[in-house]
Amino acid sequence: LTAVFAQDYKNRINENESKVPQFTLPDVLTCNNGKKVKTIKDWETIRRLELLEIFSSLEYGRTPTEKIKVSYDLLSEDPNALNGKATRKQVLFTFTNGRKKIEAILLLYLPNKVNGKAPVFIGYNFLGNQSTTTEKPIFASPSMHLSEDPSSEVWIRASQKRRWPFEMIIDRGYAVATMFYGDIYPDLNGLRDYSVISLFSDYDKRSKNHDEWNAIGAWAWGSSRIADYIIDNESRIDGNRIALLGHSRQGKAALWAGAQDTRFKVVISNCSGCGGAALSKRVFGENVARITTTFPHWFCPAFNQYAGNEASMPFDQHELLALIAPRHLYVASAEEDMWADQKGEYLGAYYTKDVYKLYGMHGLDSPIPPAIEQPIHNDVGYHIRRGIHDVTNFDWTQYLNYCDKYMK
Ligand code: GCU
C-alpha cells in the first residue's frame, strides 16, 4: 500500500517547465488590509510582523519565546589544528528544563592568523561532526544513534568532508562552526520526544495544534542558540558578522532562522528547494503534498492544507526570503537538482527585490536566471552551478567571495 501511495505522489511530480501552472504571487509589500507599504517603518512595524505571523501559523509553526537553560562545557581545545592554521574546539551544549536534558556538540574552528575578531560561518551537518573532517579526535555527535540506520557506513569519519572545506575557509580568515542537526531534532517522524521541543513547558506530545512547531522550527531555533553561544563566549569571533549556511532541509531551516533572528547578517540557502527558497506555486519538482507526506515531522500541521492546492496559498516563499532584508541573502542551486526547482529558487530570491529597494539595496535585476556558473553578487546573491544536489568547493568559493564583499 505504501508503495502504491508513494507512486501516486511520484506521478504527480512535475519537472516540465511548460506544465508549470499560471499563478499570481502575493505582493510582498501589500499588507493584510490591502494597504501598500511605502516606508521602512511600515515594513518593519506592520508588514514584516504580518509575514512572520503567516509563516508561524501556516508553515513552520510558532517558535516559543520561553528560554531554555543551557550550559556549555569545553570538551577539547587544540591550538594546532589544520596544520597549525586553526584552533579547534568542541563544546558540549546541555539544554535542560530541570527534569530532562538534551545534549549537542558544536565543532568550531578559529583562524589563528586573524588578529582580532573573525567573521564566522555557522551551519549544521547531516551525519555528525565526525563526518566533516579527518582530524582526530572528533567526538561523535550525541544523537547519532537516533538516526534511521545508525550502523550504516555513511556515519563514518570524514564521510562528508567534501562539504566542509575547513582549511579553505580558515585560509580566507573566517571561523566556522558546525553541529549535527539531529542533536536538536532527530530527523525521523515520531522522535519529537527526543528533540529540544520536548523541553518546553507547554510541550504536549499529542498536540495537533495547527501552528505547532516541528523539526524545521526546532533546527532554526537551534541555530539561534549557536549564535547565543558564539556571541556570549567566543572572544575571537565577531558576533556582528555571523553568516548562517544551510544545505537542503537545513537550508529551509536557515532561511526560517534568518527570517526570525536578525543577528544572522548573511543567510545562505544551498539547494533548499521546496519549503525553502523555491516558490511553492510553481509546483515544480518536490511539492507540498509530497514533502508533507514524506516528512510529516518537518512543518506545522496547518501546512498540510496546501497539499495538492498550492494555488490557494495566501503566501509564498519569496515573502520568507524578504524577511531577511536588509541583511544579506544568498540563494544557490545546482543544474541537475530539478527536485529543488532551481528556477523557483531563483524567483524566490528575485521577488524579494521590492523590499531590498525600500532599503536602497540592490536585489536581483532580471526575472530570468543567470547562466550556469555566472554568480551574481548584488546585495542579494545567486548562482547555479554544474552538478547535483550537494555543497561543493564552487559553492563555498562563492559564499566566501560574497561574504568578503559584505562582511569584511
Ligand atoms: C529530500 C527532500 C528535500 C530535502 C532533501 C535534503 O530530497 O525531499 O526536501 O531538501 O531531502 O535535505 O537533502
Tab-separated table of C-alpha atoms and ligand atoms in Angstrom:
chain	number	residue	atom	x	y	z
A	1	LEU	CA	0.000	0.000	0.000
A	2	THR	CA	2.777	2.412	0.924
A	3	ALA	CA	4.435	1.777	-2.414
A	4	VAL	CA	1.226	2.494	-4.300
A	5	PHE	CA	0.759	5.672	-2.288
A	6	ALA	CA	4.309	6.834	-2.946
A	7	GLN	CA	3.949	6.061	-6.634
A	8	ASP	CA	0.738	8.069	-6.708
A	9	TYR	CA	2.548	11.173	-5.460
A	10	LYS	CA	5.502	10.470	-7.669
A	11	ASN	CA	3.196	10.521	-10.656
A	12	ARG	CA	2.063	13.956	-9.699
A	13	ILE	CA	5.563	15.424	-9.621
A	14	ASN	CA	6.048	17.857	-12.476
A	15	GLU	CA	9.510	18.553	-13.829
A	16	ASN	CA	8.398	20.031	-17.119
A	17	GLU	CA	8.594	23.818	-17.343
A	18	SER	CA	5.768	24.021	-19.871
A	19	LYS	CA	3.426	22.402	-17.334
A	20	VAL	CA	4.038	24.965	-14.594
A	21	PRO	CA	0.606	26.409	-13.753
A	22	GLN	CA	-0.285	30.068	-14.187
A	23	PHE	CA	-0.150	31.758	-10.817
A	24	THR	CA	-0.157	35.167	-9.203
A	25	LEU	CA	2.299	35.768	-6.404
A	26	PRO	CA	1.111	37.695	-3.381
A	27	ASP	CA	2.752	41.136	-3.339
A	28	VAL	CA	5.237	41.193	-0.503
A	29	LEU	CA	4.585	44.881	0.203
A	30	THR	CA	0.790	44.710	0.361
A	31	CYS	CA	-0.462	44.435	3.944
A	32	ASN	CA	-3.279	42.168	5.040
A	33	ASN	CA	-5.652	45.154	4.953
A	34	GLY	CA	-4.749	45.879	1.333
A	35	LYS	CA	-2.611	48.948	2.080
A	36	LYS	CA	0.733	49.197	0.368
A	37	VAL	CA	3.937	49.545	2.389
A	38	LYS	CA	5.709	52.790	1.428
A	39	THR	CA	8.321	53.229	4.138
A	40	ILE	CA	10.878	51.172	6.006
A	41	LYS	CA	8.933	51.942	9.157
A	42	ASP	CA	5.713	50.433	7.722
A	43	TRP	CA	7.653	47.401	6.614
A	44	GLU	CA	9.323	46.872	9.972
A	45	THR	CA	6.368	47.662	12.211
A	46	ILE	CA	3.476	46.255	10.168
A	47	ARG	CA	4.136	44.049	7.159
A	48	ARG	CA	7.203	42.242	8.462
A	49	LEU	CA	5.276	41.195	11.567
A	50	GLU	CA	2.294	40.088	9.497
A	51	LEU	CA	4.541	37.854	7.417
A	52	LEU	CA	6.268	36.369	10.459
A	53	GLU	CA	2.793	35.538	11.735
A	54	ILE	CA	1.857	33.929	8.407
A	55	PHE	CA	4.924	31.670	8.393
A	56	SER	CA	4.463	30.840	12.093
A	57	SER	CA	0.809	29.936	11.776
A	58	LEU	CA	0.747	28.318	8.332
A	59	GLU	CA	4.110	26.743	7.532
A	60	TYR	CA	6.788	26.223	10.192
A	61	GLY	CA	4.809	26.644	13.413
A	62	ARG	CA	5.309	29.052	16.244
A	63	THR	CA	8.744	29.397	17.836
A	64	PRO	CA	8.282	29.770	21.604
A	65	THR	CA	9.827	32.756	23.358
A	66	GLU	CA	10.481	30.789	26.564
A	67	LYS	CA	14.183	30.495	27.363
A	68	ILE	CA	15.627	27.012	27.858
A	69	LYS	CA	18.557	26.735	30.242
A	70	VAL	CA	21.789	25.737	28.573
A	71	SER	CA	25.282	25.080	29.895
A	72	TYR	CA	28.482	24.856	27.870
A	73	ASP	CA	31.423	22.532	28.547
A	74	LEU	CA	34.630	22.758	26.593
A	75	LEU	CA	35.388	19.123	25.726
A	76	SER	CA	38.599	19.796	23.846
A	77	GLU	CA	40.740	22.597	22.517
A	78	ASP	CA	43.628	22.202	20.100
A	79	PRO	CA	45.523	25.361	19.065
A	80	ASN	CA	47.367	23.420	16.344
A	81	ALA	CA	44.534	22.084	14.257
A	82	LEU	CA	44.610	22.060	10.444
A	83	ASN	CA	48.413	22.139	10.350
A	84	GLY	CA	48.616	24.958	12.858
A	85	LYS	CA	46.267	27.212	10.914
A	86	ALA	CA	43.360	26.901	13.297
A	87	THR	CA	42.272	26.402	16.854
A	88	ARG	CA	39.744	23.602	17.070
A	89	LYS	CA	37.229	23.497	19.893
A	90	GLN	CA	34.473	21.065	20.749
A	91	VAL	CA	31.808	22.441	23.037
A	92	LEU	CA	29.090	20.388	24.664
A	93	PHE	CA	25.731	22.171	24.923
A	94	THR	CA	23.408	20.749	27.578
A	95	PHE	CA	19.840	22.023	27.273
A	96	THR	CA	17.696	21.289	30.293
A	97	ASN	CA	14.343	22.028	31.863
A	98	GLY	CA	15.316	20.570	35.226
A	99	ARG	CA	13.650	17.187	34.547
A	100	LYS	CA	15.256	16.245	31.298
A	101	LYS	CA	18.303	17.210	29.272
A	102	ILE	CA	19.354	17.154	25.629
A	103	GLU	CA	22.976	17.306	24.545
A	104	ALA	CA	24.563	18.682	21.389
A	105	ILE	CA	28.185	19.247	20.392
A	106	LEU	CA	29.478	22.255	18.493
A	107	LEU	CA	32.647	21.782	16.476
A	108	LEU	CA	34.412	25.090	15.990
A	109	TYR	CA	37.486	26.179	14.023
A	110	LEU	CA	39.045	29.606	14.672
A	111	PRO	CA	41.591	31.096	12.220
A	112	ASN	CA	44.919	31.530	14.044
A	113	LYS	CA	46.192	34.163	11.636
A	114	VAL	CA	43.403	36.606	12.392
A	115	ASN	CA	44.324	39.205	14.996
A	116	GLY	CA	41.134	40.487	16.483
A	117	LYS	CA	37.716	39.114	15.794
A	118	ALA	CA	36.934	36.896	12.830
A	119	PRO	CA	33.616	36.602	10.994
A	120	VAL	CA	32.037	33.156	11.199
A	121	PHE	CA	30.010	30.670	9.195
A	122	ILE	CA	27.526	28.612	11.173
A	123	GLY	CA	25.897	25.553	9.638
A	124	TYR	CA	24.502	22.179	10.590
A	125	ASN	CA	25.887	18.933	9.254
A	126	PHE	CA	23.817	15.877	8.268
A	127	LEU	CA	25.894	12.994	9.567
A	128	GLY	CA	27.597	14.049	12.786
A	129	ASN	CA	30.613	16.239	13.486
A	130	GLN	CA	32.937	13.284	12.887
A	131	SER	CA	31.707	13.180	9.276
A	132	THR	CA	33.063	16.649	8.493
A	133	THR	CA	36.809	16.054	8.853
A	134	THR	CA	39.647	13.539	9.016
A	135	GLU	CA	41.039	15.345	12.055
A	136	LYS	CA	41.104	13.480	15.342
A	137	PRO	CA	39.769	13.232	17.899
A	138	ILE	CA	36.284	14.416	16.956
A	139	PHE	CA	33.571	13.374	19.364
A	140	ALA	CA	30.610	11.500	17.956
A	141	SER	CA	27.507	13.670	17.995
A	142	PRO	CA	25.204	12.704	20.880
A	143	SER	CA	22.030	11.902	18.902
A	144	MET	CA	23.540	9.894	16.063
A	145	HIS	CA	22.170	6.661	17.480
A	146	LEU	CA	18.635	8.002	16.929
A	147	SER	CA	19.046	8.164	13.170
A	148	GLU	CA	17.355	5.860	10.704
A	149	ASP	CA	20.262	3.496	10.266
A	150	PRO	CA	22.980	4.225	12.827
A	151	SER	CA	25.131	1.312	11.688
A	152	SER	CA	25.268	2.498	8.083
A	153	GLU	CA	28.677	3.420	6.751
A	154	VAL	CA	27.530	6.945	5.921
A	155	TRP	CA	28.247	7.813	9.537
A	156	ILE	CA	31.930	7.034	9.312
A	157	ARG	CA	34.589	9.612	9.928
A	158	ALA	CA	35.028	12.181	7.151
A	159	SER	CA	32.187	10.801	5.004
A	160	GLN	CA	31.014	14.371	4.300
A	161	LYS	CA	34.387	16.065	4.395
A	162	ARG	CA	33.985	17.430	0.879
A	163	ARG	CA	31.070	19.568	2.088
A	164	TRP	CA	33.239	21.162	4.797
A	165	PRO	CA	36.451	22.606	3.278
A	166	PHE	CA	37.579	23.881	6.689
A	167	GLU	CA	41.098	24.731	5.579
A	168	MET	CA	39.909	26.853	2.676
A	169	ILE	CA	37.511	28.727	4.975
A	170	ILE	CA	40.209	29.268	7.611
A	171	ASP	CA	42.706	30.429	4.957
A	172	ARG	CA	40.220	33.127	3.995
A	173	GLY	CA	40.134	34.394	7.593
A	174	TYR	CA	36.767	33.021	8.676
A	175	ALA	CA	35.847	30.905	11.658
A	176	VAL	CA	33.457	28.021	11.038
A	177	ALA	CA	31.121	26.219	13.427
A	178	THR	CA	29.041	23.123	12.803
A	179	MET	CA	26.710	20.875	14.761
A	180	PHE	CA	24.817	17.691	13.903
A	181	TYR	CA	21.236	18.791	13.226
A	182	GLY	CA	19.899	15.561	14.760
A	183	ASP	CA	21.193	16.739	18.142
A	184	ILE	CA	18.483	19.422	18.022
A	185	TYR	CA	15.727	17.327	16.472
A	186	PRO	CA	16.492	13.749	15.347
A	187	ASP	CA	15.217	13.709	11.794
A	188	LEU	CA	12.623	10.945	11.918
A	189	ASN	CA	8.893	11.090	12.327
A	190	GLY	CA	7.938	10.096	15.878
A	191	LEU	CA	11.066	11.411	17.605
A	192	ARG	CA	9.681	14.704	18.917
A	193	ASP	CA	10.208	13.392	22.435
A	194	TYR	CA	13.945	13.366	21.781
A	195	SER	CA	14.013	16.866	20.350
A	196	VAL	CA	14.558	20.200	22.069
A	197	ILE	CA	10.828	20.839	21.575
A	198	SER	CA	10.142	18.379	24.400
A	199	LEU	CA	11.973	20.645	26.873
A	200	PHE	CA	9.464	23.488	26.663
A	201	SER	CA	6.972	23.866	29.495
A	202	ASP	CA	3.879	23.663	27.289
A	203	TYR	CA	5.107	20.558	25.440
A	204	ASP	CA	2.307	18.152	24.727
A	205	LYS	CA	3.345	15.209	22.636
A	206	ARG	CA	-0.184	14.646	21.369
A	207	SER	CA	-0.713	18.256	20.361
A	208	LYS	CA	-2.197	18.618	16.888
A	209	ASN	CA	-2.365	22.403	17.066
A	210	HIS	CA	-2.333	23.750	13.554
A	211	ASP	CA	0.569	26.058	14.423
A	212	GLU	CA	2.563	23.527	16.455
A	213	TRP	CA	6.274	23.932	15.675
A	214	ASN	CA	8.187	20.989	14.358
A	215	ALA	CA	11.625	19.908	13.120
A	216	ILE	CA	12.364	22.856	10.817
A	217	GLY	CA	11.273	25.249	13.561
A	218	ALA	CA	13.490	23.442	16.062
A	219	TRP	CA	16.520	23.486	13.764
A	220	ALA	CA	16.019	27.216	13.219
A	221	TRP	CA	15.777	27.707	16.999
A	222	GLY	CA	18.986	25.699	17.462
A	223	SER	CA	20.891	27.953	15.044
A	224	SER	CA	19.975	30.887	17.240
A	225	ARG	CA	21.303	29.013	20.260
A	226	ILE	CA	24.622	28.517	18.454
A	227	ALA	CA	24.640	32.281	17.812
A	228	ASP	CA	23.982	32.900	21.543
A	229	TYR	CA	26.964	30.772	22.469
A	230	ILE	CA	29.266	32.439	19.957
A	231	ILE	CA	28.233	35.976	20.826
A	232	ASP	CA	28.497	35.449	24.584
A	233	ASN	CA	31.551	33.210	24.761
A	234	GLU	CA	33.860	33.369	21.782
A	235	SER	CA	36.054	36.442	22.086
A	236	ARG	CA	37.869	35.580	18.838
A	237	ILE	CA	34.649	35.799	16.820
A	238	ASP	CA	32.822	38.959	15.797
A	239	GLY	CA	29.189	38.465	16.800
A	240	ASN	CA	28.182	41.164	14.329
A	241	ARG	CA	29.472	39.150	11.400
A	242	ILE	CA	27.669	35.820	11.520
A	243	ALA	CA	26.763	34.049	8.275
A	244	LEU	CA	24.280	31.179	8.545
A	245	LEU	CA	24.536	28.497	5.882
A	246	GLY	CA	22.184	25.586	5.298
A	247	HIS	CA	22.023	22.883	2.663
A	248	SER	CA	18.733	21.421	1.529
A	249	ARG	CA	16.457	20.693	4.530
A	250	GLN	CA	18.907	22.683	6.618
A	251	GLY	CA	18.650	25.456	4.029
A	252	LYS	CA	14.917	25.614	4.714
A	253	ALA	CA	15.730	25.900	8.430
A	254	ALA	CA	18.448	28.518	7.796
A	255	LEU	CA	16.002	30.734	5.903
A	256	TRP	CA	13.423	30.443	8.675
A	257	ALA	CA	16.116	31.184	11.286
A	258	GLY	CA	17.352	34.161	9.261
A	259	ALA	CA	13.815	35.482	8.904
A	260	GLN	CA	13.322	35.489	12.666
A	261	ASP	CA	16.751	36.244	14.126
A	262	THR	CA	18.346	39.463	12.892
A	263	ARG	CA	21.747	38.543	14.330
A	264	PHE	CA	22.374	36.481	11.161
A	265	LYS	CA	23.921	39.076	8.866
A	266	VAL	CA	24.243	36.780	5.853
A	267	VAL	CA	21.830	33.910	5.230
A	268	ILE	CA	22.800	31.295	2.665
A	269	SER	CA	20.398	28.786	1.168
A	270	ASN	CA	22.191	25.989	-0.681
A	271	CYS	CA	19.743	23.864	-2.729
A	272	SER	CA	16.945	24.439	-0.181
A	273	GLY	CA	14.102	23.673	-2.599
A	274	CYS	CA	10.501	23.102	-1.512
A	275	GLY	CA	9.681	24.837	1.773
A	276	GLY	CA	12.957	26.761	1.350
A	277	ALA	CA	13.766	29.251	-1.396
A	278	ALA	CA	11.618	27.669	-4.139
A	279	LEU	CA	8.227	29.187	-4.906
A	280	SER	CA	5.538	26.673	-3.922
A	281	LYS	CA	3.066	27.957	-6.504
A	282	ARG	CA	5.220	26.711	-9.376
A	283	VAL	CA	4.518	23.155	-8.178
A	284	PHE	CA	7.739	22.063	-9.878
A	285	GLY	CA	9.810	19.186	-8.501
A	286	GLU	CA	9.009	18.379	-4.896
A	287	ASN	CA	5.609	19.798	-3.951
A	288	VAL	CA	3.651	20.378	-0.754
A	289	ALA	CA	1.786	17.060	-0.959
A	290	ARG	CA	4.964	15.128	-1.376
A	291	ILE	CA	7.049	16.893	1.279
A	292	THR	CA	4.344	16.797	3.944
A	293	THR	CA	3.784	13.080	3.255
A	294	THR	CA	7.430	12.021	3.263
A	295	PHE	CA	8.421	14.328	6.114
A	296	PRO	CA	5.312	14.776	8.294
A	297	HIS	CA	7.512	15.977	11.164
A	298	TRP	CA	9.047	18.991	9.373
A	299	PHE	CA	6.267	21.585	9.118
A	300	CYS	CA	3.332	22.594	11.305
A	301	PRO	CA	0.053	20.733	10.665
A	302	ALA	CA	-1.529	23.797	9.003
A	303	PHE	CA	0.848	23.429	6.053
A	304	ASN	CA	-0.838	20.134	5.068
A	305	GLN	CA	-3.917	22.015	3.854
A	306	TYR	CA	-1.942	23.166	0.798
A	307	ALA	CA	-1.094	19.628	-0.335
A	308	GLY	CA	-2.220	19.492	-3.960
A	309	ASN	CA	-3.579	23.003	-3.502
A	310	GLU	CA	-0.678	25.423	-3.761
A	311	ALA	CA	-2.895	27.812	-5.717
A	312	SER	CA	-4.847	28.551	-2.544
A	313	MET	CA	-1.777	29.579	-0.539
A	314	PRO	CA	-2.112	33.181	0.664
A	315	PHE	CA	1.706	33.484	0.785
A	316	ASP	CA	4.795	32.125	-0.943
A	317	GLN	CA	8.473	31.628	-0.187
A	318	HIS	CA	9.700	34.961	-1.637
A	319	GLU	CA	7.986	36.551	1.364
A	320	LEU	CA	10.026	34.396	3.728
A	321	LEU	CA	13.239	35.412	1.971
A	322	ALA	CA	12.205	39.082	2.061
A	323	LEU	CA	12.152	38.906	5.870
A	324	ILE	CA	15.951	38.682	5.748
A	325	ALA	CA	16.255	42.242	4.326
A	326	PRO	CA	18.133	44.476	4.920
A	327	ARG	CA	20.583	41.767	5.856
A	328	HIS	CA	22.220	39.786	3.069
A	329	LEU	CA	20.654	36.812	1.330
A	330	TYR	CA	22.319	34.290	-0.969
A	331	VAL	CA	20.464	31.535	-2.801
A	332	ALA	CA	22.258	28.793	-4.735
A	333	SER	CA	21.018	25.996	-6.969
A	334	ALA	CA	22.526	23.043	-8.833
A	335	GLU	CA	21.940	22.342	-12.515
A	336	GLU	CA	20.804	18.748	-12.005
A	337	ASP	CA	18.717	19.431	-8.908
A	338	MET	CA	15.263	19.565	-10.534
A	339	TRP	CA	13.745	18.213	-7.321
A	340	ALA	CA	14.581	21.546	-5.616
A	341	ASP	CA	13.226	23.556	-8.605
A	342	GLN	CA	16.209	25.729	-9.480
A	343	LYS	CA	14.124	28.315	-11.302
A	344	GLY	CA	11.703	28.506	-8.384
A	345	GLU	CA	14.666	29.081	-6.048
A	346	TYR	CA	15.918	31.896	-8.272
A	347	LEU	CA	12.491	33.511	-8.438
A	348	GLY	CA	12.055	33.224	-4.658
A	349	ALA	CA	15.190	35.354	-4.319
A	350	TYR	CA	14.277	37.648	-7.228
A	351	TYR	CA	10.871	38.579	-5.813
A	352	THR	CA	12.407	39.990	-2.623
A	353	LYS	CA	13.582	42.942	-4.734
A	354	ASP	CA	10.967	45.488	-3.658
A	355	VAL	CA	11.870	45.072	-0.006
A	356	TYR	CA	15.597	45.472	-0.692
A	357	LYS	CA	14.756	48.510	-2.806
A	358	LEU	CA	12.939	50.044	0.132
A	359	TYR	CA	16.275	49.945	1.960
A	360	GLY	CA	18.122	51.385	-1.048
A	361	MET	CA	19.691	47.993	-1.710
A	362	HIS	CA	20.223	46.073	-4.918
A	363	GLY	CA	18.419	42.762	-5.327
A	364	LEU	CA	18.422	40.576	-8.432
A	365	ASP	CA	17.679	42.516	-11.616
A	366	SER	CA	16.143	40.057	-14.013
A	367	PRO	CA	13.321	37.530	-13.741
A	368	ILE	CA	15.475	35.315	-15.969
A	369	PRO	CA	18.056	33.276	-14.038
A	370	PRO	CA	21.737	33.716	-14.911
A	371	ALA	CA	23.695	31.142	-16.897
A	372	ILE	CA	25.394	28.193	-15.200
A	373	GLU	CA	28.336	29.272	-13.018
A	374	GLN	CA	27.839	33.001	-13.587
A	375	PRO	CA	27.337	34.131	-9.974
A	376	ILE	CA	25.570	37.396	-9.168
A	377	HIS	CA	26.789	39.111	-6.007
A	378	ASN	CA	24.390	42.032	-5.667
A	379	ASP	CA	23.057	42.648	-2.160
A	380	VAL	CA	21.026	39.542	-2.932
A	381	GLY	CA	23.318	36.839	-4.331
A	382	TYR	CA	22.581	33.863	-6.561
A	383	HIS	CA	24.348	31.188	-8.548
A	384	ILE	CA	23.542	27.941	-10.243
A	385	ARG	CA	26.450	25.580	-10.686
A	386	ARG	CA	27.033	22.393	-12.629
A	387	GLY	CA	26.289	19.119	-10.927
A	388	ILE	CA	23.960	17.578	-8.413
A	389	HIS	CA	22.274	18.409	-5.114
A	390	ASP	CA	25.304	18.940	-2.859
A	391	VAL	CA	27.639	21.530	-1.306
A	392	THR	CA	30.841	21.885	-3.308
A	393	ASN	CA	34.007	23.969	-3.295
A	394	PHE	CA	32.474	26.061	-6.069
A	395	ASP	CA	29.609	26.924	-3.722
A	396	TRP	CA	31.942	27.710	-0.819
A	397	THR	CA	34.149	29.893	-3.033
A	398	GLN	CA	31.112	31.986	-3.957
A	399	TYR	CA	29.976	32.267	-0.333
A	400	LEU	CA	33.451	33.387	0.734
A	401	ASN	CA	33.655	35.964	-2.063
A	402	TYR	CA	30.191	37.258	-1.251
A	403	CYS	CA	30.929	37.471	2.483
A	404	ASP	CA	34.230	39.251	1.724
A	405	LYS	CA	32.145	41.829	-0.090
A	406	TYR	CA	29.513	42.335	2.603
A	407	MET	CA	31.011	41.201	5.931
A	408	LYS	CA	34.659	42.235	5.808
B	1	GCU	C1	14.836	15.212	0.279
B	1	GCU	C2	13.681	16.161	0.493
B	1	GCU	C3	14.079	17.615	0.267
B	1	GCU	C4	15.313	17.943	1.064
B	1	GCU	C5	16.391	16.939	0.772
B	1	GCU	C6	17.660	17.118	1.614
B	1	GCU	O1	15.172	15.169	-1.078
B	1	GCU	O2	12.641	15.760	-0.361
B	1	GCU	O3	13.037	18.480	0.638
B	1	GCU	O4	15.713	19.257	0.810
B	1	GCU	O5	15.934	15.631	1.038
B	1	GCU	O6	17.581	17.591	2.737
B	1	GCU	O7	18.729	16.729	1.113
